[in-house]
Coordinates of C-alpha atoms and ligand atoms in Angstrom, one line a residue:
X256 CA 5.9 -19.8 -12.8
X257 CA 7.9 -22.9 -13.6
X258 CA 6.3 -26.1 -15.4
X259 CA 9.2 -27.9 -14.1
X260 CA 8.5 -27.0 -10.3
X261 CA 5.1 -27.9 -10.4
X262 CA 5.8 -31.1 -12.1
X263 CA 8.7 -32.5 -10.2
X264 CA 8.3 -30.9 -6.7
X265 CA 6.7 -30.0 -3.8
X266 CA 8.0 -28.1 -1.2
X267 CA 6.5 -28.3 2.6
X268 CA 6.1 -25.6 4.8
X269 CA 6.4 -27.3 8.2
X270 CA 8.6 -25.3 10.1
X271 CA 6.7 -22.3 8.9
X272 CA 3.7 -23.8 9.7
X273 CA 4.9 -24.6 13.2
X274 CA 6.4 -22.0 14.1
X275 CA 5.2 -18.8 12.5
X276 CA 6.9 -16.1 14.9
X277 CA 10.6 -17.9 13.7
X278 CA 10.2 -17.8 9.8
X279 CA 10.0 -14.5 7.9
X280 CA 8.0 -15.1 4.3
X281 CA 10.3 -13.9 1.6
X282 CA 11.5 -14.3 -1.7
X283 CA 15.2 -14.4 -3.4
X284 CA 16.8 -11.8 -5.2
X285 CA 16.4 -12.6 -9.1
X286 CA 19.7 -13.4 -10.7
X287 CA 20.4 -11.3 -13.8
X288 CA 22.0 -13.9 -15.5
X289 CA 21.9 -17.2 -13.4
X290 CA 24.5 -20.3 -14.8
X291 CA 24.9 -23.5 -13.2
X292 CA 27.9 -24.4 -12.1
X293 CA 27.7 -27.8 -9.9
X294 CA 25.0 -30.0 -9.8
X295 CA 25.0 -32.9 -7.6
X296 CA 23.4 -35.1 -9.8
X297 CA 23.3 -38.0 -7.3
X298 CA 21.8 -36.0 -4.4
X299 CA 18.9 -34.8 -6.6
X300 CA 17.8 -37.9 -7.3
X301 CA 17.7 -39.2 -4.0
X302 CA 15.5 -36.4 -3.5
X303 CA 13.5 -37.8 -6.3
X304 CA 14.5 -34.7 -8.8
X305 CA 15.3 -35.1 -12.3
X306 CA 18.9 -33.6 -13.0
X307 CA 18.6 -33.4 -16.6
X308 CA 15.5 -30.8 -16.1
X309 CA 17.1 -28.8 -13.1
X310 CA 20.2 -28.3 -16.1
X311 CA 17.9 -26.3 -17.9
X312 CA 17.0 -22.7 -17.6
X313 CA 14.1 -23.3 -15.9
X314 CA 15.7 -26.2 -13.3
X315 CA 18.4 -23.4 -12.6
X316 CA 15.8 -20.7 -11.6
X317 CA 13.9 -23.3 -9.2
X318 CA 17.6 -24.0 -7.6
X319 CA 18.1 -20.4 -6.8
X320 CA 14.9 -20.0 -6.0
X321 CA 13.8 -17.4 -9.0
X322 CA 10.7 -19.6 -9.7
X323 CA 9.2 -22.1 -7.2
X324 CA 5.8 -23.8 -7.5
X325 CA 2.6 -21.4 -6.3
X326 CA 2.1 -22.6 -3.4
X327 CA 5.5 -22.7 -1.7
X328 CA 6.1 -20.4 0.5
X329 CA 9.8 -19.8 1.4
X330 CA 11.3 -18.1 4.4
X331 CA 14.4 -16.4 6.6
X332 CA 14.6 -18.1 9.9
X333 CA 15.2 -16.6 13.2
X334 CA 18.4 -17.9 15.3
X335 CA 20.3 -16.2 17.9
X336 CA 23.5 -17.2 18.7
X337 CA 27.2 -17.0 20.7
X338 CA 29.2 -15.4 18.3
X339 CA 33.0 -16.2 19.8
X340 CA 31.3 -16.2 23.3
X341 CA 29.5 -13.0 22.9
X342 CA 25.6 -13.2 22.7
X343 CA 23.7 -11.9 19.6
X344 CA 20.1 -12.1 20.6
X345 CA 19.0 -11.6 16.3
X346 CA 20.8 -13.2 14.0
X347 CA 18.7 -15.4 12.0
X348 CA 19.3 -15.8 7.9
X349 CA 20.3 -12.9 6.8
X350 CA 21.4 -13.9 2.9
X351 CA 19.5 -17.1 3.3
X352 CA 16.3 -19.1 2.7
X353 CA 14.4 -22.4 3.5
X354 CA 12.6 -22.9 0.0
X355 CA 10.5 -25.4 2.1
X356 CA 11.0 -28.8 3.2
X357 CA 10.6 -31.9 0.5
X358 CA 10.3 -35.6 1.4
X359 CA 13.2 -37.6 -0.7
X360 CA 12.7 -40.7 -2.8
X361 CA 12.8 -42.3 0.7
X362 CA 10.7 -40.4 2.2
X363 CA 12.7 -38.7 4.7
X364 CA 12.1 -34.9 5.2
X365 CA 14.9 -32.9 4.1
X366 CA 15.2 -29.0 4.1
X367 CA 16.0 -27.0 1.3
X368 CA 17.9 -24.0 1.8
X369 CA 19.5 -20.9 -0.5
X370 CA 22.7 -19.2 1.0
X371 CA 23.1 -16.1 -0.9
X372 CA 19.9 -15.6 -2.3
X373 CA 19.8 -11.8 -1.3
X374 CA 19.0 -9.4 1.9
X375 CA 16.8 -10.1 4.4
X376 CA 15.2 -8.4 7.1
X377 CA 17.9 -10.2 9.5
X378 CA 20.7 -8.8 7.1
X379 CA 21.8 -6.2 9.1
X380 CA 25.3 -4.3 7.5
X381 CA 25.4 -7.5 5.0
X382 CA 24.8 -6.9 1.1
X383 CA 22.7 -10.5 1.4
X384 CA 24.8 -11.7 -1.3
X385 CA 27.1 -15.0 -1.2
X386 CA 30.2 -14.8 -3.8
X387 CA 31.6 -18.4 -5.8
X388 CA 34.5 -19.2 -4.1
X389 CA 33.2 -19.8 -0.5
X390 CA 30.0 -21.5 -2.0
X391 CA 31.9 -23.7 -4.0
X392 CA 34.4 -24.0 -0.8
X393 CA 30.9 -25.6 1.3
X394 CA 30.4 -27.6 -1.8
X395 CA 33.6 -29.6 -1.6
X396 CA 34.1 -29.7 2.1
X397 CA 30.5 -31.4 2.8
X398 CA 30.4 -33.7 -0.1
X399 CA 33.9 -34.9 1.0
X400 CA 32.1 -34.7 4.9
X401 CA 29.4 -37.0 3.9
X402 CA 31.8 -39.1 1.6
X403 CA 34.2 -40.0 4.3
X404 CA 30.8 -40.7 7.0
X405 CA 30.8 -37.6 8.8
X406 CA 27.3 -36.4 8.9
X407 CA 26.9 -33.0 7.5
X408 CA 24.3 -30.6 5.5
X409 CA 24.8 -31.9 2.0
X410 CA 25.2 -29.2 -1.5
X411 CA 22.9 -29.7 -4.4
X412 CA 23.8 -27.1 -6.5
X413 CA 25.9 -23.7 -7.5
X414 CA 24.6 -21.7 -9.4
X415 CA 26.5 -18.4 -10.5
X416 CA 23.9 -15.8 -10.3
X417 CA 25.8 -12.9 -12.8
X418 CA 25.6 -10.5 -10.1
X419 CA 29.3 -8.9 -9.2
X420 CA 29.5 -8.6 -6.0
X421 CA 31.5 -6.0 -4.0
X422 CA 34.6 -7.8 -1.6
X423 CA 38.1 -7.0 -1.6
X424 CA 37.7 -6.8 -5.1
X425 CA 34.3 -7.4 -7.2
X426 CA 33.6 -11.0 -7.3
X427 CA 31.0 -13.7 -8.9
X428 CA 28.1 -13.9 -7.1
X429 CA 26.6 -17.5 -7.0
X430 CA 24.0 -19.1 -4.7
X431 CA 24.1 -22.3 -3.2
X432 CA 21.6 -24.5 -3.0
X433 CA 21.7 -26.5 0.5
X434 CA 20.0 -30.0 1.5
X435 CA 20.0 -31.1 5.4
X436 CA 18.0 -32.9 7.6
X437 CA 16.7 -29.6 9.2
X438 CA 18.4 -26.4 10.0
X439 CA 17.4 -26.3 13.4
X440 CA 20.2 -25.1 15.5
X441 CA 21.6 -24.6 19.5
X442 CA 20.6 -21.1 18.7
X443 CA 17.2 -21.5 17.4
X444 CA 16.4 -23.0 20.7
X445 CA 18.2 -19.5 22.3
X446 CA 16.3 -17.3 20.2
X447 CA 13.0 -19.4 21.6
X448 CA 14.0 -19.1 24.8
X449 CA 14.7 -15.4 24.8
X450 CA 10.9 -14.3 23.8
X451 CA 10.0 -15.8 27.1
X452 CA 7.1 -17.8 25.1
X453 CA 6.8 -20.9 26.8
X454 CA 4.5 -22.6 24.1
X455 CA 6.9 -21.2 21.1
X456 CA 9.4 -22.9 22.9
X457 CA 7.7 -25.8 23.4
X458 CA 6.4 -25.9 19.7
X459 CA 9.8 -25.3 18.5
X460 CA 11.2 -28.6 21.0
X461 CA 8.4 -30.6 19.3
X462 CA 9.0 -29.7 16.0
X463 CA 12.9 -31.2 16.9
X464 CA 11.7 -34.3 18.6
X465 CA 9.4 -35.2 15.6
X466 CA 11.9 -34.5 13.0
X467 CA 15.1 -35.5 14.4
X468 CA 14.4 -37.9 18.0
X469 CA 11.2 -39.6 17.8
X470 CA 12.6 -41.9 20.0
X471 CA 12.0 -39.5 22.4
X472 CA 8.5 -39.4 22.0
X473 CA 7.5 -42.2 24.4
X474 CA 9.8 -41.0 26.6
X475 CA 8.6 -39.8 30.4
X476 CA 10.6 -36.6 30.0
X477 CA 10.7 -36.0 26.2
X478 CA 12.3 -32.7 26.7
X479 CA 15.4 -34.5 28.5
X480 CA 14.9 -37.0 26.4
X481 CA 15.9 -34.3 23.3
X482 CA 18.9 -32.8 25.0
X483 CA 20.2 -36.6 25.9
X484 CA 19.9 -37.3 22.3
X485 CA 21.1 -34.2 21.4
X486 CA 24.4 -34.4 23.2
X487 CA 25.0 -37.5 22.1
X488 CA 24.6 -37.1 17.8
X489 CA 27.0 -34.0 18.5
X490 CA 29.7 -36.1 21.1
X491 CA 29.8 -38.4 18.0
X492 CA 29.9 -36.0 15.1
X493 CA 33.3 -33.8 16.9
X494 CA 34.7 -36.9 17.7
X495 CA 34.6 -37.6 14.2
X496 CA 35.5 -34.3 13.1
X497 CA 38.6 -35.0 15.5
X498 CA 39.5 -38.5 14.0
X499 CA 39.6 -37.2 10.7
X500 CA 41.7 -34.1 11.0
X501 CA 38.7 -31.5 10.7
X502 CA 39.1 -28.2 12.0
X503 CA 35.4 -26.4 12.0
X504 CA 36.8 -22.8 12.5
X505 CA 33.4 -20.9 13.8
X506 CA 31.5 -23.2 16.1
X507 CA 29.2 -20.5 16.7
X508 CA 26.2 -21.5 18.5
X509 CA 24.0 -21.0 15.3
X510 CA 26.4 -23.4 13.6
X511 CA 25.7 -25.9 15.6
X512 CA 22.6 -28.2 14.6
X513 CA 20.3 -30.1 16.7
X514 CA 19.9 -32.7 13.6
X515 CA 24.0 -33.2 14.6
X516 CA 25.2 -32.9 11.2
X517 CA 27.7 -30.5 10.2
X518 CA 26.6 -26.9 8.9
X519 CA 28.6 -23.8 7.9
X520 CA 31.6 -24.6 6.1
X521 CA 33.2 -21.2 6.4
X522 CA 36.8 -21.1 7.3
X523 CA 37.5 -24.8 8.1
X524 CA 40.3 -27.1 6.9
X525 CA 41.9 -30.2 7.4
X526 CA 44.7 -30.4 8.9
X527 CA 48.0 -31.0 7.7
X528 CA 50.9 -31.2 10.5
X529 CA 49.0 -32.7 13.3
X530 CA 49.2 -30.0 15.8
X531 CA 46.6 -29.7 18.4
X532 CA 46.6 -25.8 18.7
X533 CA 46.0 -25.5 15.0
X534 CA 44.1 -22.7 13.9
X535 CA 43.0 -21.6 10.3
X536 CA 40.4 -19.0 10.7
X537 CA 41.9 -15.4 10.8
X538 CA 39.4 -14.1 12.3
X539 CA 39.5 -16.7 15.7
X540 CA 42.7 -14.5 16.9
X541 CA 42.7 -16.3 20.6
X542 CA 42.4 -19.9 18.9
X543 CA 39.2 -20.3 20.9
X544 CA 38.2 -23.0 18.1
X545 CA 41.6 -24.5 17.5
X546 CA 41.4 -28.3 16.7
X547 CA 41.8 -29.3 20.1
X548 CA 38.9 -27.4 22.2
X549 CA 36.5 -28.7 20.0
X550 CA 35.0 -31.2 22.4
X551 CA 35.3 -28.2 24.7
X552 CA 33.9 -25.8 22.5
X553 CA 30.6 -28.2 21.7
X554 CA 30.1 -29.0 25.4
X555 CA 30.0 -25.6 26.1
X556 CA 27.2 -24.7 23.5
X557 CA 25.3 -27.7 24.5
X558 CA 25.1 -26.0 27.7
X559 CA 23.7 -23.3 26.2
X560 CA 21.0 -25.9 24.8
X561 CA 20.7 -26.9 28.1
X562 CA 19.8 -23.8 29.5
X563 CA 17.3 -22.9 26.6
X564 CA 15.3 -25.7 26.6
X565 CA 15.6 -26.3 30.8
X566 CA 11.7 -24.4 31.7
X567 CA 10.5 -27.7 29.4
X568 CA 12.6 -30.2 31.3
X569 CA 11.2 -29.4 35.0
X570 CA 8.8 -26.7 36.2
X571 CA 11.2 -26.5 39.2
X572 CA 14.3 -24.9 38.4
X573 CA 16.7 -26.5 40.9
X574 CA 15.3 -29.8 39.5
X575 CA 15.7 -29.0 35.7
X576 CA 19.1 -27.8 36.4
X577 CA 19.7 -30.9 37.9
X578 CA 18.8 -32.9 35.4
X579 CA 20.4 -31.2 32.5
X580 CA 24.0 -31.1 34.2
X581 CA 23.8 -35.0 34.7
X582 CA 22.6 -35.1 30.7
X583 CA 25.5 -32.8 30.2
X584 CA 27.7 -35.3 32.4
X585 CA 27.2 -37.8 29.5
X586 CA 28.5 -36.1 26.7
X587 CA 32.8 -36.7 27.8
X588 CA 32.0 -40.5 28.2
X589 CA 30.2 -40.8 24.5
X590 CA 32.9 -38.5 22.9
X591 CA 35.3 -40.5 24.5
X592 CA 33.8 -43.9 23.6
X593 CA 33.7 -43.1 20.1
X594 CA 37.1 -41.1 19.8
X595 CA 38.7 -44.1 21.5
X596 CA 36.9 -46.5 19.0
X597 CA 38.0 -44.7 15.7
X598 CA 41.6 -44.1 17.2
X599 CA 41.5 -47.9 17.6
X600 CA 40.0 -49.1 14.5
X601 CA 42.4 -46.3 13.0
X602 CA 45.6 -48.1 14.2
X603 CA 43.9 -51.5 13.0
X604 CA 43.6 -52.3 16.7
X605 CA 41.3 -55.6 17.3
X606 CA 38.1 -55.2 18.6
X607 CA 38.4 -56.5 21.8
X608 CA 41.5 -55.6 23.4
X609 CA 42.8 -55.0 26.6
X610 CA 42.0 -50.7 27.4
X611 CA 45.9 -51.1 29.4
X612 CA 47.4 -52.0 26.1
X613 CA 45.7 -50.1 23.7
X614 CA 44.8 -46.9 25.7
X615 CA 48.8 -46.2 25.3
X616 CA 49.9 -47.4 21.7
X617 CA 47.1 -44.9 21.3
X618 CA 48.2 -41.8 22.9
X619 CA 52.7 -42.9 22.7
X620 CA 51.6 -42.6 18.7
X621 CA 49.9 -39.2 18.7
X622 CA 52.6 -37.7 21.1
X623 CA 55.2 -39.2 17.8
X624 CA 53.6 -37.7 15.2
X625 CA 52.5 -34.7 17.7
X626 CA 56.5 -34.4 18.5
X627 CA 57.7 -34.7 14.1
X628 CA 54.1 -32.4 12.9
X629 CA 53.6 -35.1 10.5
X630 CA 51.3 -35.1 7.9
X631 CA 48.2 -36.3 10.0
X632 CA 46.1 -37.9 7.3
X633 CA 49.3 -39.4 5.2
X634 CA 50.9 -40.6 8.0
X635 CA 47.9 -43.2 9.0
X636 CA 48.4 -44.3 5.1
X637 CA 52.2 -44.8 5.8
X638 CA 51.3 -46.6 9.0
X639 CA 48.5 -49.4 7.2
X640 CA 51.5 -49.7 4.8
X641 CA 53.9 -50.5 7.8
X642 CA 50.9 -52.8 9.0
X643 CA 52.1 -54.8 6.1
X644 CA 55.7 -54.9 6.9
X645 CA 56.8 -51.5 4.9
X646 CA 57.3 -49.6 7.4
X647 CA 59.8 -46.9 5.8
X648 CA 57.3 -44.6 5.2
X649 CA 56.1 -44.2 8.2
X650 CA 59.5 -43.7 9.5
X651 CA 60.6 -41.2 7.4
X652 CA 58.0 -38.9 9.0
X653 CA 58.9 -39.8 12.5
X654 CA 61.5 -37.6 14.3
X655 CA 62.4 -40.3 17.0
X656 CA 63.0 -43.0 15.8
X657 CA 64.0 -45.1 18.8
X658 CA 61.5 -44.0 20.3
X659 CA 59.0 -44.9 17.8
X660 CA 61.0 -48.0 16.3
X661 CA 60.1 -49.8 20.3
X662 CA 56.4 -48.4 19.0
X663 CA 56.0 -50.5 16.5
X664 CA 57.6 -53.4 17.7
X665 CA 54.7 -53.0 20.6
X666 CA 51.8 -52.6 17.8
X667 CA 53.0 -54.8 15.6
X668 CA 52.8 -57.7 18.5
X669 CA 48.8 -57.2 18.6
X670 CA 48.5 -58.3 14.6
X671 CA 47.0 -54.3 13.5
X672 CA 44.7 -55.6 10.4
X673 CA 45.9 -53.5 7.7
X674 CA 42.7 -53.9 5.3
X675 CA 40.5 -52.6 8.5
X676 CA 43.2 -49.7 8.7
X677 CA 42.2 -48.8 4.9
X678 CA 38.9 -48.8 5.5
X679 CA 39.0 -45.8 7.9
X680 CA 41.9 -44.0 7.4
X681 CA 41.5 -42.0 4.0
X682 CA 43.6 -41.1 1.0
X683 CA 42.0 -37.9 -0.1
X684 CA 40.5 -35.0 1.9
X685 CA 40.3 -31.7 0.2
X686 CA 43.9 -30.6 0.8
X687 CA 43.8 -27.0 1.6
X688 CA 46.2 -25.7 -1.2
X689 CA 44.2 -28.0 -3.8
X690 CA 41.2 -26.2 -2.4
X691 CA 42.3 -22.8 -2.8
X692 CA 44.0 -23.2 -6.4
X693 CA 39.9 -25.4 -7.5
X694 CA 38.5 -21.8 -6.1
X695 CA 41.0 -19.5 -7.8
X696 CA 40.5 -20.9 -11.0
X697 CA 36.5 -21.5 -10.5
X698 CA 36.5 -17.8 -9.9
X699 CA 38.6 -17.6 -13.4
X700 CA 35.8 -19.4 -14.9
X701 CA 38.0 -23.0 -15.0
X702 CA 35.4 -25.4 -13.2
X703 CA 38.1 -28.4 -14.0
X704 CA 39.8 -28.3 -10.7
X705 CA 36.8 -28.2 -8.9
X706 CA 35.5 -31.0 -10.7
X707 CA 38.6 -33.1 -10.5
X708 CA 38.9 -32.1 -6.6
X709 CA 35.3 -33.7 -5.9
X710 CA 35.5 -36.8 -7.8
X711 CA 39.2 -37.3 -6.1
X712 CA 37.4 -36.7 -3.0
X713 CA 34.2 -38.4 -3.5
X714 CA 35.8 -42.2 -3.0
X715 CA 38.3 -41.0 0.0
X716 CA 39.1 -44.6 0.9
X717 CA 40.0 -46.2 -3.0
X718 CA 43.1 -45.6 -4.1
X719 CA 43.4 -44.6 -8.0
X720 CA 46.1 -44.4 -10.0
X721 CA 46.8 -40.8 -11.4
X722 CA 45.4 -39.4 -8.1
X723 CA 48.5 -38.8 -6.6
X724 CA 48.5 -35.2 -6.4
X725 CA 45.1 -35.2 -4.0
X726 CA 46.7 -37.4 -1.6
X727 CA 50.0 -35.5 -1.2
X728 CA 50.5 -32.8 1.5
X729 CA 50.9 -29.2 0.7
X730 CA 54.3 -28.1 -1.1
X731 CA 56.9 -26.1 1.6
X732 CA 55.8 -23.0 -0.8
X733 CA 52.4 -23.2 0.5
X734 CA 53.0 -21.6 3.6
X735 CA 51.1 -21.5 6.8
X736 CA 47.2 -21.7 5.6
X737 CA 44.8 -19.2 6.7
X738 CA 41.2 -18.9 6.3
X739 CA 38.6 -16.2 5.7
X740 CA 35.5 -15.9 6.9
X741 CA 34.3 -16.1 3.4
X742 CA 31.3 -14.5 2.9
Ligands
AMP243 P1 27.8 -17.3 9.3 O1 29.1 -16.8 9.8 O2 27.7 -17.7 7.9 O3 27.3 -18.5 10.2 O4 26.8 -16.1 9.5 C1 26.5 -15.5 10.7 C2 25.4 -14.5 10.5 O5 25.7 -13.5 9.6 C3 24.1 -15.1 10.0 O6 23.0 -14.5 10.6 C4 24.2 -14.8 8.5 O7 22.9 -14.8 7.9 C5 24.8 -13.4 8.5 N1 25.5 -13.1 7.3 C6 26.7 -13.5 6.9 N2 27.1 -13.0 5.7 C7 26.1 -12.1 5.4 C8 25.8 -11.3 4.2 N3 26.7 -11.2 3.3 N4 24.7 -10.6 4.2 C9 23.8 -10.7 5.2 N5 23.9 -11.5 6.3 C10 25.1 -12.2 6.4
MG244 MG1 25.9 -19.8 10.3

């Protein structure tokens, strides 16, 4: 039992509470020989934690879940899911545990989760175990996520557990220790559904609405009211994902959250050459979650939302069909509204401008850099830079240059505002080859790259001198970037 756990924290039980038949009491594996690797030190104490006692050995254990306070009762959730289309009725967290839920320094409920903290009885073939490189991987990806706005689970810590664990080749076992507003997901709501249990799926739908859309509360139809709110956090978040360059890789229906942050950083990337069919993941051979069906992709599990909760939206089928295909309806115009914004504020666009003239310097620009595979996140830098009458760099990436020369003579007659452009348009993303060589030599034992990687990416929108490196694109030698499923 940990002095440190009992003095500093409390965790809640709610969704266990709530909804018994979906959490499975259980405890993590202990670590032979656990060793902290990343701490975010800023993210503890907006949970009101002390990071200088989670450093010590006793901090560590609580992080991994080796010693929690006595009356904390941590457990694997159930999910189901679409896995590439097909149905898995059982999933749930197999190497995975909420410790409990814990109200911040601002009070706002936040879950706290363990990925790789062992087998559960949803492991199935899986060794329960979670290995340094892909935990450290979900570390920098979703602190560069929440860093450049996009909302998204957050990581606390990684903590190497000393365990070898069998891949490829033996590897570093390490657990990370995962913050988010819930981990309620599409296919919490299908596992629900699939009991037949009316009032489990009703508890489950309240338990969503009180965490995540009050607002819906006073609503008539609070259940429509959830999937309307619903489908629009995730219409926002993939647009965002879109404006930025991010390709998810695996959006499974149990990786997709009703909270409408970002969860599962398995085999995503950014993307380099824009390219609209690009695919990272190896393991996505058809390219069903290529950059470009992502919209697609999340409109299509939100159906699957749809369907789960539809009993709670009208008694009559017809009629809850009904309304969840107009609620559905909605989702093209709000990812549309705020893809259209961001591609706007983007090209420093004003606010107010005339759709007829902006609508095509819009999508004349993306067929450019489309046409040359520039460098999607550098050229936007090059093209601020033209903003302020340098407009070389951007040219060099551009294969038309007729073609793209009339372009700018077009945008630069509605005055783009550079300093807007800066503000949205970043500098440094986690470059896949800077990624993979942090994770390589984190394996090693060299946390330096790592280190250096988040702090570059950590302020994406200030440029620093001596930073160079984070902001360039991958080196010919590179080669084409593929992804594992890294478990
Ligand atoms: P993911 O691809 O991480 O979203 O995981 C999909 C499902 O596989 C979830 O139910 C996970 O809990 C489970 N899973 C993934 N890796 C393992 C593992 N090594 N051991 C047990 N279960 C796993
Ligand atoms: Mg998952």
């Amino acid at each position: 039992m940990s002095e440190i756990a009992h003095a500093t924290i409390t965790f809640e039980g709610y969704f266990a509470r709530d909804l018994p038949e979906m959490a499975i009491p259980w405890r993590a594996e202990e670590a032979p020989d656990p060793q902290l690797l990343m701490l975010n030190e800023a993210l503890a104490v907006e949970l009101g934690l002390d990071p200088v006692l989670l450093q010590g050995p006793e901090g560590i254990r609580l992080l991994i879940g080796n010693a929690i306070p006595e009356d904390s009762s941590p457990v694997a959730q159930a999910y189901s899911g679409h896995q590439f289309g097909w149905y898995s009725p059982r999933l749930g967290d197999g190497r995975a545990l909420l410790l409990g839920e814990i109200a911040g320094a601002d009070g706002r409920l936040r879950d706290v989760h363990l990925k790789g903290s062992g087998r559960t009885p949803f492991a199935r073939n899986g060794d329960g175990q979670a290995v340094v490189g892909p935990m450290l991987r979900e570390y920098i990806v979703s602190e560069s996520m929440h860093a450049l706005g996009i909302p998204t689970t957050r990581s606390l810590a990684v903590v190497a557990t000393g365990r070898p664990v069998q891949r490829e080749t033996l590897l570093p076992g390490a657990v990370l220790t995962r913050v988010a507003s819930s981990h309620l997901r599409v296919g919490s709501f299908q596992y629900a559904r699939a009991t037949n249990d009316m009032d489990l799926l009703r508890r489950l739908a309240d338990h969503a609405i009180e965490r995540h859309h009050p607002s819906s509360e006073a609503e008539a139809n609070r259940y429509l009211g959830l999937l309307q709110d619903v489908i629009s956090v995730q219409a926002k978040l993939v647009a965002q994902w879109m404006l930025i360059g991010f390709v998810h890789g695996v959006m499974n229906t149990d990786n997709m959250t009703i909270s409408g942050e970002t969860i599962d950083y398995g085999p995503c990337a950014f993307m380099e050459g824009f390219d609209p069919g690009a695919v990272y993941s190896s393991i996505d051979e058809t390219g069903r979650y290529a950059y470009r069906n992502q919209p697609l992709v999340a409109e299509w599990n939100l159906a699957r939302f749809a369907e789960s909760i539809a009993p709670l939206i009208h008694e009559d089928e017809e009629q809850a069909v009904t309304l969840a295909v107009e609620a559905l309806n909605g989702f093209r115009e709000q990812y549309s509204a705020t893809w259209f914004n961001g591609m706007r504020a983007k090209l420093g666009l004003p606010e107010v401008i005339d759709d007829g003239v902006a609508s095509p310097l819009v999508d004349d620009l993306l067929e450019l850099v489309q046409e040359s595979r520039a460098d999607y996140t550098s050229f936007f830098q090059s093209l601020s830079k033209a903003a302020r009458g340098e407009v070389e760099p951007a040219r060099r990436m551009i294969l038309d240059l007729a073609a793209f020369d009339a372009w700018l003579e077009r945008w630069q007659a509605v005055t783009p505002d550079a300093d807007a452009m800066d503000r949205v348009n970043p500098i440094y993303i986690p470059r896949n080859h800077l990624v993979e060589e942090a994770l390589t030599a984190a394996t090693e034992g060299d946390m330096g790259p790592t280190e250096r990687l988040i702090e570059a990416v950590a302020s994406p929108y200030s440029e620093r001198p001596g930073l160079e490196k984070y902001a360039a694109p991958a080196p010919e030698s590179f080669g084409p970037y593929r992804t594992f499923c890294g478990t």
